[in-house]
PDB file of C-alpha atoms in Angstrom:
ATOM      1  CA  UNK A1175      51.608-108.444  22.102  1.00  0.00           C
ATOM      2  CA  UNK A1176      51.799-107.124  25.669  1.00  0.00           C
ATOM      3  CA  UNK A1177      50.535-103.625  26.438  1.00  0.00           C
ATOM      4  CA  UNK A1178      54.012-102.347  27.338  1.00  0.00           C
ATOM      5  CA  UNK A1179      55.347-103.589  24.009  1.00  0.00           C
ATOM      6  CA  UNK A1180      52.479-101.845  22.233  1.00  0.00           C
ATOM      7  CA  UNK A1181      53.197 -98.648  24.156  1.00  0.00           C
ATOM      8  CA  UNK A1182      56.918 -98.753  23.326  1.00  0.00           C
ATOM      9  CA  UNK A1183      56.169 -99.356  19.662  1.00  0.00           C
ATOM     10  CA  UNK A1184      53.703 -96.457  19.604  1.00  0.00           C
ATOM     11  CA  UNK A1185      56.260 -94.081  21.138  1.00  0.00           C
ATOM     12  CA  UNK A1186      58.830 -95.191  18.577  1.00  0.00           C
ATOM     13  CA  UNK A1187      56.544 -94.873  15.532  1.00  0.00           C
ATOM     14  CA  UNK A1188      54.438 -91.772  16.234  1.00  0.00           C
ATOM     15  CA  UNK A1189      56.939 -89.104  15.233  1.00  0.00           C
ATOM     16  CA  UNK A1190      57.194 -90.495  11.698  1.00  0.00           C
ATOM     17  CA  UNK A1191      53.494 -91.145  11.077  1.00  0.00           C
ATOM     18  CA  UNK A1192      51.681 -88.989   8.538  1.00  0.00           C
ATOM     19  CA  UNK A1193      47.959 -88.291   8.322  1.00  0.00           C
ATOM     20  CA  UNK A1194      47.248 -91.399   6.236  1.00  0.00           C
ATOM     21  CA  UNK A1195      49.089 -93.733   8.639  1.00  0.00           C
ATOM     22  CA  UNK A1196      47.348 -92.222  11.658  1.00  0.00           C
ATOM     23  CA  UNK A1197      43.902 -92.629  10.121  1.00  0.00           C
ATOM     24  CA  UNK A1198      44.611 -96.215   9.065  1.00  0.00           C
ATOM     25  CA  UNK A1199      45.604 -97.154  12.587  1.00  0.00           C
ATOM     26  CA  UNK A1200      42.541 -95.411  14.033  1.00  0.00           C
ATOM     27  CA  UNK A1201      40.393 -97.505  11.680  1.00  0.00           C
ATOM     28  CA  UNK A1202      42.109-100.629  13.033  1.00  0.00           C
ATOM     29  CA  UNK A1203      40.728 -99.549  16.415  1.00  0.00           C
ATOM     30  CA  UNK A1204      37.193 -99.183  14.986  1.00  0.00           C
ATOM     31  CA  UNK A1205      37.454 -95.389  14.863  1.00  0.00           C
ATOM     32  CA  UNK A1206      35.922 -94.563  11.495  1.00  0.00           C
ATOM     33  CA  UNK A1207      35.195 -90.844  11.798  1.00  0.00           C
ATOM     34  CA  UNK A1208      36.009 -88.589   8.867  1.00  0.00           C
ATOM     35  CA  UNK A1209      39.258 -86.622   9.010  1.00  0.00           C
ATOM     36  CA  UNK A1210      37.338 -83.408   8.288  1.00  0.00           C
ATOM     37  CA  UNK A1211      35.217 -84.074  11.364  1.00  0.00           C
ATOM     38  CA  UNK A1212      38.383 -84.354  13.466  1.00  0.00           C
ATOM     39  CA  UNK A1213      39.835 -81.134  12.059  1.00  0.00           C
ATOM     40  CA  UNK A1214      36.533 -79.314  12.507  1.00  0.00           C
ATOM     41  CA  UNK A1215      36.438 -80.277  16.165  1.00  0.00           C
ATOM     42  CA  UNK A1216      40.105 -79.418  16.651  1.00  0.00           C
ATOM     43  CA  UNK A1217      39.471 -75.958  15.202  1.00  0.00           C
ATOM     44  CA  UNK A1218      36.961 -75.205  17.972  1.00  0.00           C
ATOM     45  CA  UNK A1219      38.944 -76.218  21.052  1.00  0.00           C
ATOM     46  CA  UNK A1220      42.392 -75.502  22.485  1.00  0.00           C
ATOM     47  CA  UNK A1221      42.316 -78.875  24.270  1.00  0.00           C
ATOM     48  CA  UNK A1222      42.978 -81.627  21.730  1.00  0.00           C
ATOM     49  CA  UNK A1223      42.062 -84.202  24.406  1.00  0.00           C
ATOM     50  CA  UNK A1224      38.469 -82.968  24.094  1.00  0.00           C
ATOM     51  CA  UNK A1225      38.444 -84.470  20.604  1.00  0.00           C
ATOM     52  CA  UNK A1226      39.883 -87.800  21.711  1.00  0.00           C
ATOM     53  CA  UNK A1227      37.330 -87.865  24.570  1.00  0.00           C
ATOM     54  CA  UNK A1228      34.607 -87.393  21.951  1.00  0.00           C
ATOM     55  CA  UNK A1229      36.021 -90.348  19.973  1.00  0.00           C
ATOM     56  CA  UNK A1230      36.027 -92.610  23.033  1.00  0.00           C
ATOM     57  CA  UNK A1231      32.434 -91.586  23.743  1.00  0.00           C
ATOM     58  CA  UNK A1232      31.165 -92.268  20.206  1.00  0.00           C
ATOM     59  CA  UNK A1233      33.267 -95.169  18.912  1.00  0.00           C
ATOM     60  CA  UNK A1234      33.935 -98.661  20.329  1.00  0.00           C
ATOM     61  CA  UNK A1235      37.694 -98.166  20.536  1.00  0.00           C
ATOM     62  CA  UNK A1236      39.193-101.653  20.350  1.00  0.00           C
ATOM     63  CA  UNK A1237      42.955-102.232  20.242  1.00  0.00           C
ATOM     64  CA  UNK A1238      42.861-106.025  19.834  1.00  0.00           C
ATOM     65  CA  UNK A1239      43.598-105.733  16.106  1.00  0.00           C
ATOM     66  CA  UNK A1240      46.052-102.887  16.560  1.00  0.00           C
ATOM     67  CA  UNK A1241      49.790-102.887  17.153  1.00  0.00           C
ATOM     68  CA  UNK A1242      49.281 -99.914  19.503  1.00  0.00           C
ATOM     69  CA  UNK A1243      47.351 -99.514  22.810  1.00  0.00           C
ATOM     70  CA  UNK A1244      44.108 -97.522  23.155  1.00  0.00           C
ATOM     71  CA  UNK A1245      46.136 -94.512  24.318  1.00  0.00           C
ATOM     72  CA  UNK A1246      47.094 -94.167  20.661  1.00  0.00           C
ATOM     73  CA  UNK A1247      43.849 -92.248  20.142  1.00  0.00           C
ATOM     74  CA  UNK A1248      45.031 -89.379  22.366  1.00  0.00           C
ATOM     75  CA  UNK A1249      48.453 -89.328  20.758  1.00  0.00           C
ATOM     76  CA  UNK A1250      47.069 -89.550  17.236  1.00  0.00           C
ATOM     77  CA  UNK A1251      44.779 -86.560  17.731  1.00  0.00           C
ATOM     78  CA  UNK A1252      47.650 -84.461  19.085  1.00  0.00           C
ATOM     79  CA  UNK A1253      49.794 -85.579  16.141  1.00  0.00           C
ATOM     80  CA  UNK A1254      47.030 -84.627  13.685  1.00  0.00           C
ATOM     81  CA  UNK A1255      46.721 -81.237  15.372  1.00  0.00           C
ATOM     82  CA  UNK A1256      50.442 -80.798  14.823  1.00  0.00           C
ATOM     83  CA  UNK A1257      50.329 -81.838  11.154  1.00  0.00           C
ATOM     84  CA  UNK A1258      47.376 -79.618  10.249  1.00  0.00           C
ATOM     85  CA  UNK A1259      47.638 -75.822  10.154  1.00  0.00           C
ATOM     86  CA  UNK A1260      45.553 -74.005  12.766  1.00  0.00           C
ATOM     87  CA  UNK A1261      45.679 -70.308  13.757  1.00  0.00           C
ATOM     88  CA  UNK A1262      46.808 -71.368  17.248  1.00  0.00           C
ATOM     89  CA  UNK A1263      48.762 -74.156  18.925  1.00  0.00           C
ATOM     90  CA  UNK A1264      46.814 -76.828  20.805  1.00  0.00           C
ATOM     91  CA  UNK A1265      47.561 -77.449  24.465  1.00  0.00           C
ATOM     92  CA  UNK A1266      48.725 -81.017  23.868  1.00  0.00           C
ATOM     93  CA  UNK A1267      51.423 -79.790  21.482  1.00  0.00           C
ATOM     94  CA  UNK A1268      52.491 -77.083  23.927  1.00  0.00           C
ATOM     95  CA  UNK A1269      52.635 -79.669  26.706  1.00  0.00           C
ATOM     96  CA  UNK A1270      54.735 -82.130  24.704  1.00  0.00           C
ATOM     97  CA  UNK A1271      57.172 -79.383  23.677  1.00  0.00           C
ATOM     98  CA  UNK A1272      57.594 -78.302  27.297  1.00  0.00           C
ATOM     99  CA  UNK A1273      58.258 -81.886  28.382  1.00  0.00           C
ATOM    100  CA  UNK A1274      60.940 -82.133  25.684  1.00  0.00           C
ATOM    101  CA  UNK A1275      62.682 -79.106  27.208  1.00  0.00           C
ATOM    102  CA  UNK A1276      63.232 -81.102  30.426  1.00  0.00           C
ATOM    103  CA  UNK A1277      65.915 -83.117  28.618  1.00  0.00           C
ATOM    104  CA  UNK A1278      69.105 -82.644  30.703  1.00  0.00           C
ATOM    105  CA  UNK A1279      71.217 -82.773  27.549  1.00  0.00           C
ATOM    106  CA  UNK A1280      69.725 -79.489  26.301  1.00  0.00           C
ATOM    107  CA  UNK A1281      71.839 -76.411  27.033  1.00  0.00           C
ATOM    108  CA  UNK A1282      70.392 -73.565  29.113  1.00  0.00           C
ATOM    109  CA  UNK A1283      70.457 -71.355  26.025  1.00  0.00           C
ATOM    110  CA  UNK A1284      68.483 -73.888  23.972  1.00  0.00           C
ATOM    111  CA  UNK A1285      66.075 -74.394  26.861  1.00  0.00           C
ATOM    112  CA  UNK A1286      65.596 -70.635  27.258  1.00  0.00           C
ATOM    113  CA  UNK A1287      64.847 -70.185  23.549  1.00  0.00           C
ATOM    114  CA  UNK A1288      62.475 -73.159  23.595  1.00  0.00           C
ATOM    115  CA  UNK A1289      60.627 -71.847  26.642  1.00  0.00           C
ATOM    116  CA  UNK A1290      60.248 -68.417  25.062  1.00  0.00           C
ATOM    117  CA  UNK A1291      58.678 -69.884  21.928  1.00  0.00           C
ATOM    118  CA  UNK A1292      56.357 -72.303  23.705  1.00  0.00           C
ATOM    119  CA  UNK A1293      55.164 -69.827  26.351  1.00  0.00           C
ATOM    120  CA  UNK A1294      54.432 -67.370  23.541  1.00  0.00           C
ATOM    121  CA  UNK A1295      52.306 -70.076  21.875  1.00  0.00           C
ATOM    122  CA  UNK A1296      50.537 -70.713  25.175  1.00  0.00           C
ATOM    123  CA  UNK A1297      49.671 -67.041  25.744  1.00  0.00           C
ATOM    124  CA  UNK A1298      48.529 -66.652  22.136  1.00  0.00           C
ATOM    125  CA  UNK A1299      46.261 -69.683  22.588  1.00  0.00           C
ATOM    126  CA  UNK A1300      44.792 -68.161  25.760  1.00  0.00           C
ATOM    127  CA  UNK A1301      44.087 -64.881  23.975  1.00  0.00           C
ATOM    128  CA  UNK A1302      42.484 -66.712  21.054  1.00  0.00           C
ATOM    129  CA  UNK A1303      40.036 -68.553  23.350  1.00  0.00           C
ATOM    130  CA  UNK A1304      39.569 -65.720  25.890  1.00  0.00           C
ATOM    131  CA  UNK A1305      40.982 -67.841  28.719  1.00  0.00           C
ATOM    132  CA  UNK A1306      41.421 -65.604  31.778  1.00  0.00           C
ATOM    133  CA  UNK A1307      41.246 -68.148  34.624  1.00  0.00           C
ATOM    134  CA  UNK A1308      44.675 -69.794  34.743  1.00  0.00           C
ATOM    135  CA  UNK A1309      43.738 -72.881  36.755  1.00  0.00           C
ATOM    136  CA  UNK A1310      40.609 -73.628  34.752  1.00  0.00           C
ATOM    137  CA  UNK A1311      42.658 -73.298  31.597  1.00  0.00           C
ATOM    138  CA  UNK A1312      45.502 -75.651  32.494  1.00  0.00           C
ATOM    139  CA  UNK A1313      44.735 -77.853  35.502  1.00  0.00           C
ATOM    140  CA  UNK A1314      41.498 -79.299  34.150  1.00  0.00           C
ATOM    141  CA  UNK A1315      43.652 -81.018  31.514  1.00  0.00           C
ATOM    142  CA  UNK A1316      45.009 -84.154  33.129  1.00  0.00           C
ATOM    143  CA  UNK A1317      48.309 -84.602  31.302  1.00  0.00           C
ATOM    144  CA  UNK A1318      50.627 -84.268  34.296  1.00  0.00           C
ATOM    145  CA  UNK A1319      52.122 -80.931  33.257  1.00  0.00           C
ATOM    146  CA  UNK A1320      52.330 -78.126  35.839  1.00  0.00           C
ATOM    147  CA  UNK A1321      52.124 -75.065  33.609  1.00  0.00           C
ATOM    148  CA  UNK A1322      52.617 -72.695  36.541  1.00  0.00           C
ATOM    149  CA  UNK A1323      55.978 -74.267  37.330  1.00  0.00           C
ATOM    150  CA  UNK A1324      56.942 -74.104  33.651  1.00  0.00           C
ATOM    151  CA  UNK A1325      56.283 -70.342  33.603  1.00  0.00           C
ATOM    152  CA  UNK A1326      58.373 -69.916  36.766  1.00  0.00           C
ATOM    153  CA  UNK A1327      61.159 -72.026  35.194  1.00  0.00           C
ATOM    154  CA  UNK A1328      61.300 -69.612  32.247  1.00  0.00           C
ATOM    155  CA  UNK A1329      61.477 -66.642  34.614  1.00  0.00           C
ATOM    156  CA  UNK A1330      64.334 -68.333  36.507  1.00  0.00           C
ATOM    157  CA  UNK A1331      66.253 -68.877  33.268  1.00  0.00           C
ATOM    158  CA  UNK A1332      65.766 -65.244  32.257  1.00  0.00           C
ATOM    159  CA  UNK A1333      66.933 -64.007  35.670  1.00  0.00           C
ATOM    160  CA  UNK A1334      70.038 -66.198  35.503  1.00  0.00           C
ATOM    161  CA  UNK A1335      71.046 -64.517  32.237  1.00  0.00           C
ATOM    162  CA  UNK A1336      71.959 -61.489  34.343  1.00  0.00           C
ATOM    163  CA  UNK A1337      71.518 -58.965  31.529  1.00  0.00           C
ATOM    164  CA  UNK A1338      69.283 -55.901  31.517  1.00  0.00           C
ATOM    165  CA  UNK A1339      67.599 -57.213  28.363  1.00  0.00           C
ATOM    166  CA  UNK A1340      66.721 -60.525  30.059  1.00  0.00           C
ATOM    167  CA  UNK A1341      65.433 -58.742  33.184  1.00  0.00           C
ATOM    168  CA  UNK A1342      63.208 -56.532  31.019  1.00  0.00           C
ATOM    169  CA  UNK A1343      61.909 -59.617  29.182  1.00  0.00           C
ATOM    170  CA  UNK A1344      61.056 -61.269  32.506  1.00  0.00           C
ATOM    171  CA  UNK A1345      59.145 -58.200  33.700  1.00  0.00           C
ATOM    172  CA  UNK A1346      57.280 -57.964  30.390  1.00  0.00           C
ATOM    173  CA  UNK A1347      56.280 -61.640  30.643  1.00  0.00           C
ATOM    174  CA  UNK A1348      55.024 -61.141  34.212  1.00  0.00           C
ATOM    175  CA  UNK A1349      53.006 -58.080  33.207  1.00  0.00           C
ATOM    176  CA  UNK A1350      51.551 -60.052  30.311  1.00  0.00           C
ATOM    177  CA  UNK A1351      50.576 -62.884  32.649  1.00  0.00           C
ATOM    178  CA  UNK A1352      48.708 -60.439  34.897  1.00  0.00           C
ATOM    179  CA  UNK A1353      46.972 -58.881  31.873  1.00  0.00           C
ATOM    180  CA  UNK A1354      45.978 -62.272  30.461  1.00  0.00           C
ATOM    181  CA  UNK A1355      44.716 -63.934  33.636  1.00  0.00           C
ATOM    182  CA  UNK A1356      42.345 -62.173  36.005  1.00  0.00           C
ATOM    183  CA  UNK A1357      42.396 -65.265  38.247  1.00  0.00           C
ATOM    184  CA  UNK A1358      45.475 -67.274  39.248  1.00  0.00           C
ATOM    185  CA  UNK A1359      46.198 -69.634  42.107  1.00  0.00           C
ATOM    186  CA  UNK A1360      47.893 -67.925  45.101  1.00  0.00           C
ATOM    187  CA  UNK A1361      51.171 -69.828  44.668  1.00  0.00           C
ATOM    188  CA  UNK A1362      51.686 -68.731  41.064  1.00  0.00           C
ATOM    189  CA  UNK A1363      50.614 -65.161  41.764  1.00  0.00           C
ATOM    190  CA  UNK A1364      53.110 -64.933  44.622  1.00  0.00           C
ATOM    191  CA  UNK A1365      55.915 -66.426  42.512  1.00  0.00           C
ATOM    192  CA  UNK A1366      55.240 -63.828  39.819  1.00  0.00           C
ATOM    193  CA  UNK A1367      55.433 -61.037  42.395  1.00  0.00           C
ATOM    194  CA  UNK A1368      58.728 -62.432  43.690  1.00  0.00           C
ATOM    195  CA  UNK A1369      60.189 -62.651  40.195  1.00  0.00           C
ATOM    196  CA  UNK A1370      58.971 -59.160  39.364  1.00  0.00           C
ATOM    197  CA  UNK A1371      60.622 -57.690  42.473  1.00  0.00           C
ATOM    198  CA  UNK A1372      63.876 -59.587  41.862  1.00  0.00           C
ATOM    199  CA  UNK A1373      64.148 -58.399  38.280  1.00  0.00           C
ATOM    200  CA  UNK A1374      63.275 -54.809  39.221  1.00  0.00           C
ATOM    201  CA  UNK A1375      66.066 -54.807  41.804  1.00  0.00           C
ATOM    202  CA  UNK A1376      68.441 -56.285  39.223  1.00  0.00           C
ATOM    203  CA  UNK A1377      67.539 -53.278  37.045  1.00  0.00           C
ATOM    204  CA  UNK A1378      68.329 -50.989  39.984  1.00  0.00           C
ATOM    205  CA  UNK A1379      64.711 -49.876  40.336  1.00  0.00           C
ATOM    206  CA  UNK A1380      63.420 -48.685  43.718  1.00  0.00           C
ATOM    207  CA  UNK A1381      60.087 -50.326  42.846  1.00  0.00           C
ATOM    208  CA  UNK A1382      61.670 -53.702  43.545  1.00  0.00           C
ATOM    209  CA  UNK A1383      62.662 -52.650  47.070  1.00  0.00           C
ATOM    210  CA  UNK A1384      59.136 -51.428  47.805  1.00  0.00           C
ATOM    211  CA  UNK A1385      57.613 -54.600  46.409  1.00  0.00           C
ATOM    212  CA  UNK A1386      59.812 -56.824  48.574  1.00  0.00           C
ATOM    213  CA  UNK A1387      59.026 -54.747  51.658  1.00  0.00           C
ATOM    214  CA  UNK A1388      55.352 -55.430  50.953  1.00  0.00           C
ATOM    215  CA  UNK A1389      55.953 -59.117  50.274  1.00  0.00           C
ATOM    216  CA  UNK A1390      57.649 -59.529  53.648  1.00  0.00           C
ATOM    217  CA  UNK A1391      54.347 -58.413  55.206  1.00  0.00           C
ATOM    218  CA  UNK A1392      51.935 -60.296  52.948  1.00  0.00           C
ATOM    219  CA  UNK A1393      53.692 -63.436  51.638  1.00  0.00           C
ATOM    220  CA  UNK A1394      52.458 -66.870  52.694  1.00  0.00           C
ATOM    221  CA  UNK A1395      55.939 -67.537  54.107  1.00  0.00           C
ATOM    222  CA  UNK A1396      57.669 -64.360  55.381  1.00  0.00           C
ATOM    223  CA  UNK A1397      60.872 -66.373  55.800  1.00  0.00           C
ATOM    224  CA  UNK A1398      61.042 -67.031  52.059  1.00  0.00           C
ATOM    225  CA  UNK A1399      60.254 -63.391  51.299  1.00  0.00           C
ATOM    226  CA  UNK A1400      63.091 -62.157  53.529  1.00  0.00           C
ATOM    227  CA  UNK A1401      65.490 -64.741  52.114  1.00  0.00           C
ATOM    228  CA  UNK A1402      64.732 -63.848  48.501  1.00  0.00           C
ATOM    229  CA  UNK A1403      64.980 -60.142  49.308  1.00  0.00           C
ATOM    230  CA  UNK A1404      68.409 -60.601  50.894  1.00  0.00           C
ATOM    231  CA  UNK A1405      69.682 -62.808  48.052  1.00  0.00           C
ATOM    232  CA  UNK A1406      68.986 -60.023  45.557  1.00  0.00           C
ATOM    233  CA  UNK A1407      72.287 -58.523  46.752  1.00  0.00           C
ATOM    234  CA  UNK A1408      74.844 -61.357  46.429  1.00  0.00           C
ATOM    235  CA  UNK A1409      77.772 -58.951  46.031  1.00  0.00           C
ATOM    236  CA  UNK A1410      76.755 -56.469  48.733  1.00  0.00           C
ATOM    237  CA  UNK A1411      77.471 -58.158  52.072  1.00  0.00           C
ATOM    238  CA  UNK A1412      76.706 -55.014  54.090  1.00  0.00           C
ATOM    239  CA  UNK A1413      73.281 -54.729  52.443  1.00  0.00           C
ATOM    240  CA  UNK A1414      72.609 -58.388  53.189  1.00  0.00           C
ATOM    241  CA  UNK A1415      73.574 -58.016  56.857  1.00  0.00           C
ATOM    242  CA  UNK A1416      71.454 -54.895  57.254  1.00  0.00           C
ATOM    243  CA  UNK A1417      68.415 -56.631  55.789  1.00  0.00           C
ATOM    244  CA  UNK A1418      68.913 -59.670  58.027  1.00  0.00           C
ATOM    245  CA  UNK A1419      69.089 -57.403  61.091  1.00  0.00           C
ATOM    246  CA  UNK A1420      66.032 -55.417  59.979  1.00  0.00           C
ATOM    247  CA  UNK A1421      63.821 -58.500  59.621  1.00  0.00           C
ATOM    248  CA  UNK A1422      65.376 -60.805  62.215  1.00  0.00           C
ATOM    249  CA  UNK A1423      62.421 -60.556  64.581  1.00  0.00           C
ATOM    250  CA  UNK A1424      60.028 -61.588  61.797  1.00  0.00           C
ATOM    251  CA  UNK A1425      61.990 -64.716  60.981  1.00  0.00           C
ATOM    252  CA  UNK A1426      60.965 -68.109  62.304  1.00  0.00           C
ATOM    253  CA  UNK A1427      64.174 -69.409  63.892  1.00  0.00           C
ATOM    254  CA  UNK A1428      63.221 -72.967  62.904  1.00  0.00           C
ATOM    255  CA  UNK A1429      62.938 -72.058  59.239  1.00  0.00           C
ATOM    256  CA  UNK A1430      65.603 -73.335  56.845  1.00  0.00           C
ATOM    257  CA  UNK A1431      65.737 -69.820  55.420  1.00  0.00           C
ATOM    258  CA  UNK A1432      66.554 -68.437  58.887  1.00  0.00           C
ATOM    259  CA  UNK A1433      69.439 -70.874  59.297  1.00  0.00           C
ATOM    260  CA  UNK A1434      70.960 -69.795  55.987  1.00  0.00           C
ATOM    261  CA  UNK A1435      70.509 -66.094  56.696  1.00  0.00           C
ATOM    262  CA  UNK A1436      71.991 -66.449  60.180  1.00  0.00           C
ATOM    263  CA  UNK A1437      75.298 -67.405  58.577  1.00  0.00           C
ATOM    264  CA  UNK A1438      75.253 -64.151  56.584  1.00  0.00           C
ATOM    265  CA  UNK A1439      74.995 -62.173  59.810  1.00  0.00           C
ATOM    266  CA  UNK A1440      78.073 -63.656  61.474  1.00  0.00           C
TER     267      UNK A1440
END
């Protein structure tokens, strides 16, 4: 059987496999560790891939007698973590649930509810393992997921709701992010500040104005800061024009943001 066929079969079968079926298939790959050993290791790490890495290091994983490829080991460990009850949710489960929310057939309301639940699981996991360096927590796990962008996607969905309750939820999430992580990459930190200012303005708070005025001076791209500040007032054309005039000299005329804002000032 070709590797692609094995991969397709694995993806089709995994969701319906119980603990017994998973262990039997691992044995077919010469992985003979005890299930209690797997659960013990899973209980001590938020990264389920650590356990599959341990298996690859200690067992001669061989898929020649298996109907699935070697990658089954990673997937099986995540599946076992899902089937067993732990006082936290492993990163692999969080990651797979976030990927599922990318399905274009899901409604914004379903996606918003899903994001809320999964991000709550993520922050609970971080608290459980005292993870306060965002990048070390998420970007050392090579599963292709950009957790920073997922957090920003949730904030965008909350902002689009346009209700005071949703704006308050967004601000609470941002404050929780800053409490949880003492170190974040500059891009994510800046996006959180933007979202915080936008939601404060939506709640008619002067703090949002002050925060944007500071962002215009300190942001990595002042053009984006000015643009996002102006777009906080979609129904107030006079306010938009006044802001464009105020910051016109700070805009890079070649910036795409400048070209859009120039139309608002005509």
